Amino acid sequence: MTESPAKYGGRPVRTDVLGYGRQSITDAEKEAVVDALDGDYITRGPTVNQFEERVAAHVGIDHAVAVTSGTAALHLSGLAAGFGPGDEVVTTPLTFASTAHAATYTGATPVFADIDPETRTLDPDAVRERLGPDTAGIVPMHYAGYPADIDVFLDIADDHDLTLLWDACHAFGGTWRGDPIGAQADLSIFSFHPVKNITTGEGGMVVTDDDELAARVRSLRTFDMSYDVPGHEDEPWYQVVDGVGYNYNMTDMQAALGLAQLDRLSAFKRRRDEIAARYDEAFADIEGLRTPPNCETADPMYHLYAVEIRDGFGCDRTEFVNAMHAENVGVQVHYVPLHYHPFFQREYDYERGMFPEAERVYEGLVSLPLFPEMSDEDVEDVVRAVRRIHRHHTA
Ligand SMILES: Cc1ncc(COP(=O)(O)O)c(C=O)c1O
């Protein structure tokens, strides 16, 4: 096989396409989902309760409320936190749009602050500069699984009496100072989308130690209805709507899958760690390829292996992405910064150039394939593809 990359005339490193992420589903998990279909409830029922209890126990927290997606979890958390019109909520521009929707869905304004280019998470100093009289909360995002600066954000929130809502969609299964991600005040949310650390197909979870926040999220999840109405004790059908609620109920089929996936969480983490360690080693000597940062205070569960293509690599990120695709290796970019999107520009007057660190990091970002079912051969295909593209451009 010629060593020339496929984009420049060689044969691809593989014939079938390797995606950048995907679920891992066993026969036992399929059976668990089918069994759930025989239950009395195929909407939210006892299996959802069990899944919530298991996640709460895993995180070491009082309450876990299952919902239909990470986006729904952000929506309800924003509402429960009391965000609303006139409020400002500070968050990162280097994230998926749903992070900012913890603010926008409630009528609050998402206020972006720049990132720390080392960790790619919200920079606490930049956040301090964006605080004002209308700031109601901060939504840090644990990018790729790497925790945001949790100690400092807890201090900032305490000093300014702000709600902290952690977007931990990437980080389920990791720990910070020995505590599971999600155990930090006030609220955290997870996503169980297929490429995430565990999956329920679609799904999400809000976790909190705060009884009132949990009760509010529970009520909003299911139509904001009360079932025990004073004065109607002899009318068992009597339910009242207290406000504008939603139908964000997770189903028992999804929860059955989630429970089975939880049993495999440690195995998933081990495999993700192994793959990340192999990439770290394989790319250590490549100039112009920045591997993900190490984290001393945390044991992250890496959702993504996001590298940065820099000067010295030999080509830019766009050329690299297209060359990887020609090798049949799927890569992705997380994320086009939120202030580049028409919606945030139109509604909140954001424009390019406002968050230079996020923009500089974005210019080089590429997520390489990382998921537990990757074989060692898959991993080596990725390594070979990266190295041959680099060699081609630097020879
Ligand atoms: C950082 C982040 N926040 C929020 C979401 C939304 O999660 P979901 O797709 O479950 O709605 C995602 C995932 O897509 C995400 O990566």
Coordinates of C-alpha atoms and ligand atoms in Angstrom, one line a residue:
M1 CA 0.0 0.0 0.0
T2 CA 1.3 3.4 -0.9
E3 CA 2.1 5.6 2.1
S4 CA 0.6 8.6 0.3
P5 CA -2.6 9.8 2.1
A6 CA -5.8 8.9 0.2
K7 CA -6.6 12.6 -0.5
Y8 CA -3.4 12.8 -2.5
G9 CA -3.6 9.6 -4.4
G10 CA -3.0 6.8 -2.0
R11 CA -5.3 4.1 -0.8
P12 CA -7.4 4.8 2.3
V13 CA -6.1 3.3 5.6
R14 CA -9.5 1.4 5.7
T15 CA -12.3 0.5 3.4
D16 CA -15.3 1.0 5.8
V17 CA -16.0 4.3 7.4
L18 CA -15.1 4.6 11.1
G19 CA -17.4 7.1 12.8
Y20 CA -16.1 9.5 15.5
G21 CA -18.5 8.1 18.2
R22 CA -21.2 5.5 18.6
Q23 CA -23.2 3.5 21.1
S24 CA -22.3 0.0 22.4
I25 CA -25.4 -2.2 22.8
T26 CA -25.2 -5.8 23.9
D27 CA -27.8 -8.6 23.4
A28 CA -28.6 -8.4 27.2
E29 CA -29.4 -4.7 26.7
K30 CA -31.7 -5.4 23.8
E31 CA -33.4 -8.0 26.0
A32 CA -33.8 -5.5 28.8
V33 CA -35.5 -3.1 26.5
V34 CA -37.9 -5.8 25.1
D35 CA -38.6 -7.0 28.7
A36 CA -39.6 -3.4 29.5
L37 CA -42.2 -3.6 26.8
D38 CA -44.0 -6.3 28.8
G39 CA -44.3 -4.0 31.8
D40 CA -47.4 -2.3 32.9
Y41 CA -45.9 1.0 32.0
I42 CA -44.2 1.7 28.8
T43 CA -44.0 5.4 29.5
R44 CA -42.4 6.7 32.7
G45 CA -42.9 3.9 35.2
P46 CA -41.0 2.0 37.8
T47 CA -38.0 1.4 35.6
V48 CA -37.4 5.1 35.2
N49 CA -37.6 5.4 39.0
Q50 CA -34.9 2.7 39.3
F51 CA -32.7 4.4 36.8
E52 CA -33.0 7.7 38.6
E53 CA -32.1 6.0 41.9
R54 CA -29.1 4.3 40.4
V55 CA -27.8 7.5 38.8
A56 CA -28.4 9.4 42.1
A57 CA -26.5 6.7 44.0
H58 CA -23.7 6.7 41.4
V59 CA -23.3 10.5 41.7
G60 CA -23.8 10.4 45.5
I61 CA -26.6 13.0 45.4
D62 CA -30.2 13.1 46.7
H63 CA -32.1 13.6 43.5
A64 CA -31.9 12.5 39.9
V65 CA -34.8 13.4 37.5
A66 CA -34.8 11.6 34.1
V67 CA -36.0 13.6 31.1
T68 CA -36.1 13.2 27.3
S69 CA -32.7 14.8 26.5
G70 CA -29.8 16.9 27.8
T71 CA -31.5 19.8 26.1
A72 CA -34.7 19.2 28.1
A73 CA -32.6 18.9 31.3
L74 CA -31.0 22.3 30.6
H75 CA -34.5 23.8 29.9
L76 CA -36.0 22.6 33.1
S77 CA -32.9 23.4 35.2
G78 CA -33.0 26.9 33.9
L79 CA -36.6 27.3 34.7
A80 CA -36.2 25.7 38.2
A81 CA -33.3 28.0 38.9
G82 CA -35.7 30.9 38.2
F83 CA -33.9 32.2 35.1
G84 CA -36.2 34.5 33.2
P85 CA -36.6 37.7 31.2
G86 CA -34.2 40.4 32.3
D87 CA -31.7 37.9 33.7
E88 CA -28.3 37.2 32.3
V89 CA -26.7 33.8 32.4
V90 CA -23.0 33.5 31.7
T91 CA -21.8 30.6 29.7
T92 CA -19.1 29.4 27.2
P93 CA -19.3 30.0 23.5
L94 CA -17.4 26.8 22.8
T95 CA -20.3 24.4 23.3
F96 CA -23.4 23.0 21.8
A97 CA -26.3 25.4 21.4
S98 CA -28.4 23.7 24.1
T99 CA -26.0 24.9 26.8
A100 CA -27.1 28.5 26.1
H101 CA -30.7 27.4 25.8
A102 CA -30.7 27.0 29.6
A103 CA -31.0 30.8 29.3
T104 CA -32.8 31.4 26.0
Y105 CA -35.7 29.0 26.6
T106 CA -36.5 30.9 29.8
G107 CA -36.3 34.3 28.2
A108 CA -33.0 35.1 29.9
T109 CA -30.0 36.4 27.9
P110 CA -27.0 34.1 27.4
V111 CA -23.9 36.1 28.1
F112 CA -20.8 34.4 26.6
A113 CA -17.4 34.7 28.3
D114 CA -14.2 33.5 26.7
I115 CA -12.5 30.2 27.5
D116 CA -9.2 29.2 29.0
P117 CA -7.4 27.9 25.9
E118 CA -5.5 25.3 28.0
T119 CA -8.6 23.5 29.2
R120 CA -11.1 24.8 26.6
T121 CA -13.6 25.4 29.4
L122 CA -15.0 28.7 30.7
D123 CA -12.3 31.0 32.0
P124 CA -13.2 32.2 35.5
D125 CA -11.5 35.6 35.0
A126 CA -13.5 36.2 31.8
V127 CA -16.6 35.2 33.7
R128 CA -15.9 37.7 36.5
E129 CA -15.7 40.4 33.9
R130 CA -19.1 39.5 32.5
L131 CA -21.0 39.6 35.9
G132 CA -23.4 42.4 36.5
P133 CA -26.5 43.3 38.4
D134 CA -28.7 41.1 36.2
T135 CA -26.5 38.0 36.4
A136 CA -28.6 35.1 37.7
G137 CA -26.4 32.1 37.0
I138 CA -23.4 30.5 35.4
V139 CA -23.5 27.5 33.1
P140 CA -20.0 26.0 32.8
M141 CA -19.5 23.1 30.4
H142 CA -17.1 20.2 31.1
Y143 CA -15.7 20.2 27.6
A144 CA -14.9 16.7 26.2
G145 CA -15.2 15.4 29.8
Y146 CA -12.5 17.7 31.2
P147 CA -14.0 19.5 34.2
A148 CA -14.4 23.3 34.2
D149 CA -12.6 25.0 37.1
I150 CA -15.0 23.7 39.7
D151 CA -13.4 25.2 42.9
V152 CA -13.2 28.7 41.4
F153 CA -16.8 28.6 40.0
L154 CA -18.2 27.5 43.3
D155 CA -16.4 30.5 45.0
I156 CA -17.7 32.9 42.4
A157 CA -21.2 31.6 42.7
D158 CA -21.0 31.9 46.4
D159 CA -19.6 35.4 46.4
H160 CA -22.3 36.7 44.0
D161 CA -25.2 34.5 45.1
L162 CA -25.6 32.9 41.7
T163 CA -27.0 29.6 40.6
L164 CA -24.4 27.2 39.2
L165 CA -25.7 24.8 36.5
W166 CA -23.1 22.4 35.3
D167 CA -23.5 21.2 31.7
A168 CA -22.0 17.8 32.3
C169 CA -23.3 16.2 29.1
H170 CA -19.8 15.1 28.2
A171 CA -18.6 14.2 31.6
F172 CA -20.8 11.5 33.1
G173 CA -18.7 8.8 34.8
G174 CA -15.7 11.1 35.6
T175 CA -14.6 12.3 39.0
W176 CA -13.3 15.6 40.4
R177 CA -11.2 15.5 43.6
G178 CA -12.6 12.0 44.1
D179 CA -16.2 13.1 43.9
P180 CA -18.3 12.1 40.9
I181 CA -19.0 14.8 38.3
G182 CA -22.5 15.9 39.0
A183 CA -22.1 16.0 42.8
Q184 CA -21.3 19.8 42.7
A185 CA -23.9 22.4 43.7
D186 CA -26.4 23.6 42.5
L187 CA -27.5 21.4 39.6
S188 CA -25.8 19.3 36.9
I189 CA -27.3 17.8 33.8
F190 CA -26.3 14.8 31.7
S191 CA -27.1 13.7 28.2
F192 CA -27.6 10.1 27.2
H193 CA -27.5 10.7 23.4
P194 CA -25.9 7.7 21.6
V195 CA -22.4 9.1 21.3
K196 CA -22.3 10.1 25.0
N197 CA -20.7 8.1 27.8
I198 CA -23.8 6.0 28.3
T199 CA -26.9 6.1 26.2
T200 CA -30.7 5.7 26.4
G201 CA -31.2 6.5 22.7
E202 CA -32.2 10.0 23.6
G203 CA -32.4 11.0 27.2
G204 CA -31.0 13.2 29.9
M205 CA -30.9 13.7 33.7
V206 CA -30.9 16.5 36.1
V207 CA -29.1 15.8 39.4
T208 CA -29.1 18.0 42.5
D209 CA -29.0 17.9 46.3
D210 CA -31.5 20.7 46.5
D211 CA -35.0 19.4 47.4
E212 CA -36.9 22.4 46.0
L213 CA -35.0 22.5 42.7
A214 CA -35.6 18.8 42.3
A215 CA -39.3 19.1 43.1
R216 CA -39.6 21.9 40.6
V217 CA -37.9 20.0 37.8
R218 CA -40.1 16.9 38.5
S219 CA -43.2 18.9 38.3
L220 CA -42.2 20.8 35.1
R221 CA -41.2 17.5 33.5
T222 CA -44.7 16.2 33.8
F223 CA -47.1 19.1 32.8
D224 CA -46.5 21.0 36.1
M225 CA -49.5 19.2 37.5
S226 CA -50.4 18.4 41.2
Y227 CA -52.0 15.2 42.0
D228 CA -52.7 15.6 45.7
V229 CA -55.0 18.6 45.7
P230 CA -56.2 19.8 49.2
G231 CA -60.0 19.7 49.4
H232 CA -60.3 17.0 46.8
E233 CA -59.2 14.0 48.8
D234 CA -62.3 12.0 47.9
E235 CA -61.9 12.7 44.1
P236 CA -59.0 10.5 43.1
W237 CA -59.1 11.7 39.5
Y238 CA -58.7 15.3 40.5
Q239 CA -55.5 16.8 39.1
V240 CA -54.6 20.5 38.6
V241 CA -52.3 22.3 36.3
D242 CA -50.1 24.8 38.3
G243 CA -48.2 26.4 35.4
V244 CA -46.8 25.8 32.0
G245 CA -45.3 22.4 32.2
Y246 CA -43.9 20.0 29.6
N247 CA -44.0 16.4 28.6
Y248 CA -40.3 15.5 29.1
N249 CA -41.0 12.0 30.4
M250 CA -38.3 9.4 29.8
T251 CA -39.9 6.0 29.0
D252 CA -39.3 2.7 30.8
M253 CA -37.8 1.2 27.6
Q254 CA -35.2 3.9 27.6
A255 CA -34.6 3.5 31.4
A256 CA -34.1 -0.2 31.0
L257 CA -31.3 0.5 28.5
G258 CA -29.9 3.1 30.8
L259 CA -29.8 0.7 33.8
A260 CA -28.0 -1.9 31.7
Q261 CA -25.5 0.7 30.4
L262 CA -24.8 1.8 34.0
D263 CA -23.5 -1.7 34.7
R264 CA -20.9 -1.2 31.9
L265 CA -19.9 2.3 32.9
S266 CA -16.5 1.3 34.4
A267 CA -15.7 -0.9 31.4
F268 CA -16.6 2.0 29.1
K269 CA -14.3 4.3 31.0
R270 CA -11.5 1.8 31.0
R271 CA -11.7 1.4 27.2
R272 CA -12.0 5.2 26.6
D273 CA -8.9 5.7 28.9
E274 CA -6.9 3.0 27.0
I275 CA -7.7 4.6 23.6
A276 CA -6.9 8.1 24.8
A277 CA -3.6 6.9 26.3
R278 CA -2.6 5.2 23.0
Y279 CA -3.4 8.4 21.1
D280 CA -1.4 10.5 23.6
E281 CA 1.6 8.2 23.1
A282 CA 1.2 8.0 19.3
F283 CA 0.9 11.8 18.8
A284 CA 3.4 13.0 21.4
D285 CA 6.1 13.6 18.9
I286 CA 4.0 15.3 16.2
E287 CA 4.8 19.0 16.0
G288 CA 1.7 21.1 15.6
L289 CA -0.7 18.6 17.0
R290 CA -2.0 19.5 20.4
T291 CA -3.3 16.5 22.4
P292 CA -6.0 17.1 25.1
P293 CA -4.8 18.6 28.4
N294 CA -4.0 16.4 31.4
C295 CA -6.1 17.0 34.5
E296 CA -4.5 16.7 37.9
T297 CA -7.6 17.3 40.1
A298 CA -9.8 15.0 38.1
D299 CA -10.2 11.6 36.6
P300 CA -12.3 12.6 33.6
M301 CA -14.3 10.2 31.6
Y302 CA -13.3 11.5 28.2
H303 CA -16.3 11.8 25.9
L304 CA -14.2 13.3 23.1
Y305 CA -10.5 13.1 22.1
A306 CA -10.3 16.6 20.7
V307 CA -6.9 17.6 19.3
E308 CA -5.8 21.0 17.9
I309 CA -4.1 21.3 14.5
R310 CA -1.6 24.1 14.9
D311 CA 1.3 25.7 13.0
G312 CA 3.9 23.1 12.3
F313 CA 1.5 20.3 11.6
G314 CA 1.9 21.0 7.9
C315 CA -1.7 21.7 6.9
D316 CA -4.6 23.5 8.4
R317 CA -7.7 22.0 10.1
T318 CA -9.9 22.0 7.1
E319 CA -7.3 20.2 5.0
F320 CA -6.8 17.7 7.8
V321 CA -10.5 17.0 8.3
N322 CA -11.0 16.4 4.6
A323 CA -7.8 14.2 4.4
M324 CA -9.1 12.1 7.4
H325 CA -12.4 11.6 5.7
A326 CA -10.6 10.5 2.5
E327 CA -9.0 7.9 4.7
N328 CA -12.5 6.7 5.8
V329 CA -11.9 8.0 9.3
G330 CA -14.8 10.1 10.6
V331 CA -13.8 13.1 12.6
Q332 CA -15.9 16.0 13.8
V333 CA -15.5 19.5 15.2
H334 CA -16.9 20.4 18.6
Y335 CA -18.0 23.2 18.2
V336 CA -18.6 26.1 15.8
P337 CA -18.6 28.8 18.5
L338 CA -22.1 29.9 19.5
H339 CA -21.4 33.6 18.6
Y340 CA -20.8 32.6 15.0
H341 CA -24.4 31.4 14.7
P342 CA -27.1 33.6 13.0
F343 CA -29.5 33.1 15.9
F344 CA -27.1 34.4 18.6
Q345 CA -25.9 37.2 16.4
R346 CA -29.4 38.3 15.5
E347 CA -31.0 38.0 18.9
Y348 CA -28.1 39.1 21.2
D349 CA -25.8 41.1 18.9
Y350 CA -22.8 38.7 19.0
E351 CA -20.3 38.8 16.2
R352 CA -17.1 37.1 15.2
G353 CA -14.0 38.5 17.0
M354 CA -15.6 38.9 20.4
F355 CA -14.1 35.8 22.0
P356 CA -10.5 35.4 20.7
E357 CA -9.4 32.4 22.7
A358 CA -12.5 30.4 21.8
E359 CA -12.0 31.4 18.1
R360 CA -8.3 30.5 18.1
V361 CA -9.0 27.1 19.7
Y362 CA -11.9 26.5 17.3
E363 CA -9.6 27.1 14.3
G364 CA -7.6 24.0 15.2
L365 CA -10.2 21.7 16.8
V366 CA -10.8 18.2 15.6
S367 CA -12.3 15.3 17.5
L368 CA -10.8 12.0 16.6
P369 CA -12.8 8.7 16.9
L370 CA -13.3 7.6 20.5
F371 CA -15.8 5.1 21.6
P372 CA -15.6 1.9 23.6
E373 CA -16.3 -0.5 20.8
M374 CA -13.3 0.7 18.7
S375 CA -10.9 -2.3 18.2
D376 CA -7.2 -1.9 18.5
E377 CA -7.0 -2.1 14.7
D378 CA -9.5 0.9 14.5
V379 CA -7.3 2.9 16.8
E380 CA -4.2 2.1 14.8
D381 CA -6.0 3.1 11.6
V382 CA -6.6 6.5 13.1
V383 CA -3.0 6.8 14.2
R384 CA -1.7 5.8 10.8
A385 CA -4.1 8.2 9.1
V386 CA -3.0 11.1 11.3
R387 CA 0.7 10.3 10.9
R388 CA 0.6 9.9 7.1
I389 CA -1.2 13.2 6.6
H390 CA 1.3 15.0 8.8
R391 CA 4.2 13.3 7.0
H392 CA 2.8 14.2 3.6
H393 CA 2.7 17.8 4.5
T394 CA 6.0 18.1 6.3
A395 CA 8.3 15.8 4.2
Ligands
LIG1 C1 -22.4 20.1 25.8 C2 -23.7 19.7 25.4 N1 -24.8 20.2 26.0 C3 -26.0 19.8 25.7 C4 -26.3 18.8 24.7 C5 -27.7 18.4 24.4 O1 -27.9 17.1 24.8 P1 -29.0 16.2 24.0 O2 -28.5 15.9 22.6 O3 -29.2 15.0 24.9 O4 -30.2 17.1 24.0 C6 -25.2 18.2 24.1 C7 -25.3 17.1 23.2 O5 -25.7 17.0 22.2 C8 -23.9 18.6 24.5 O6 -22.8 18.1 23.9

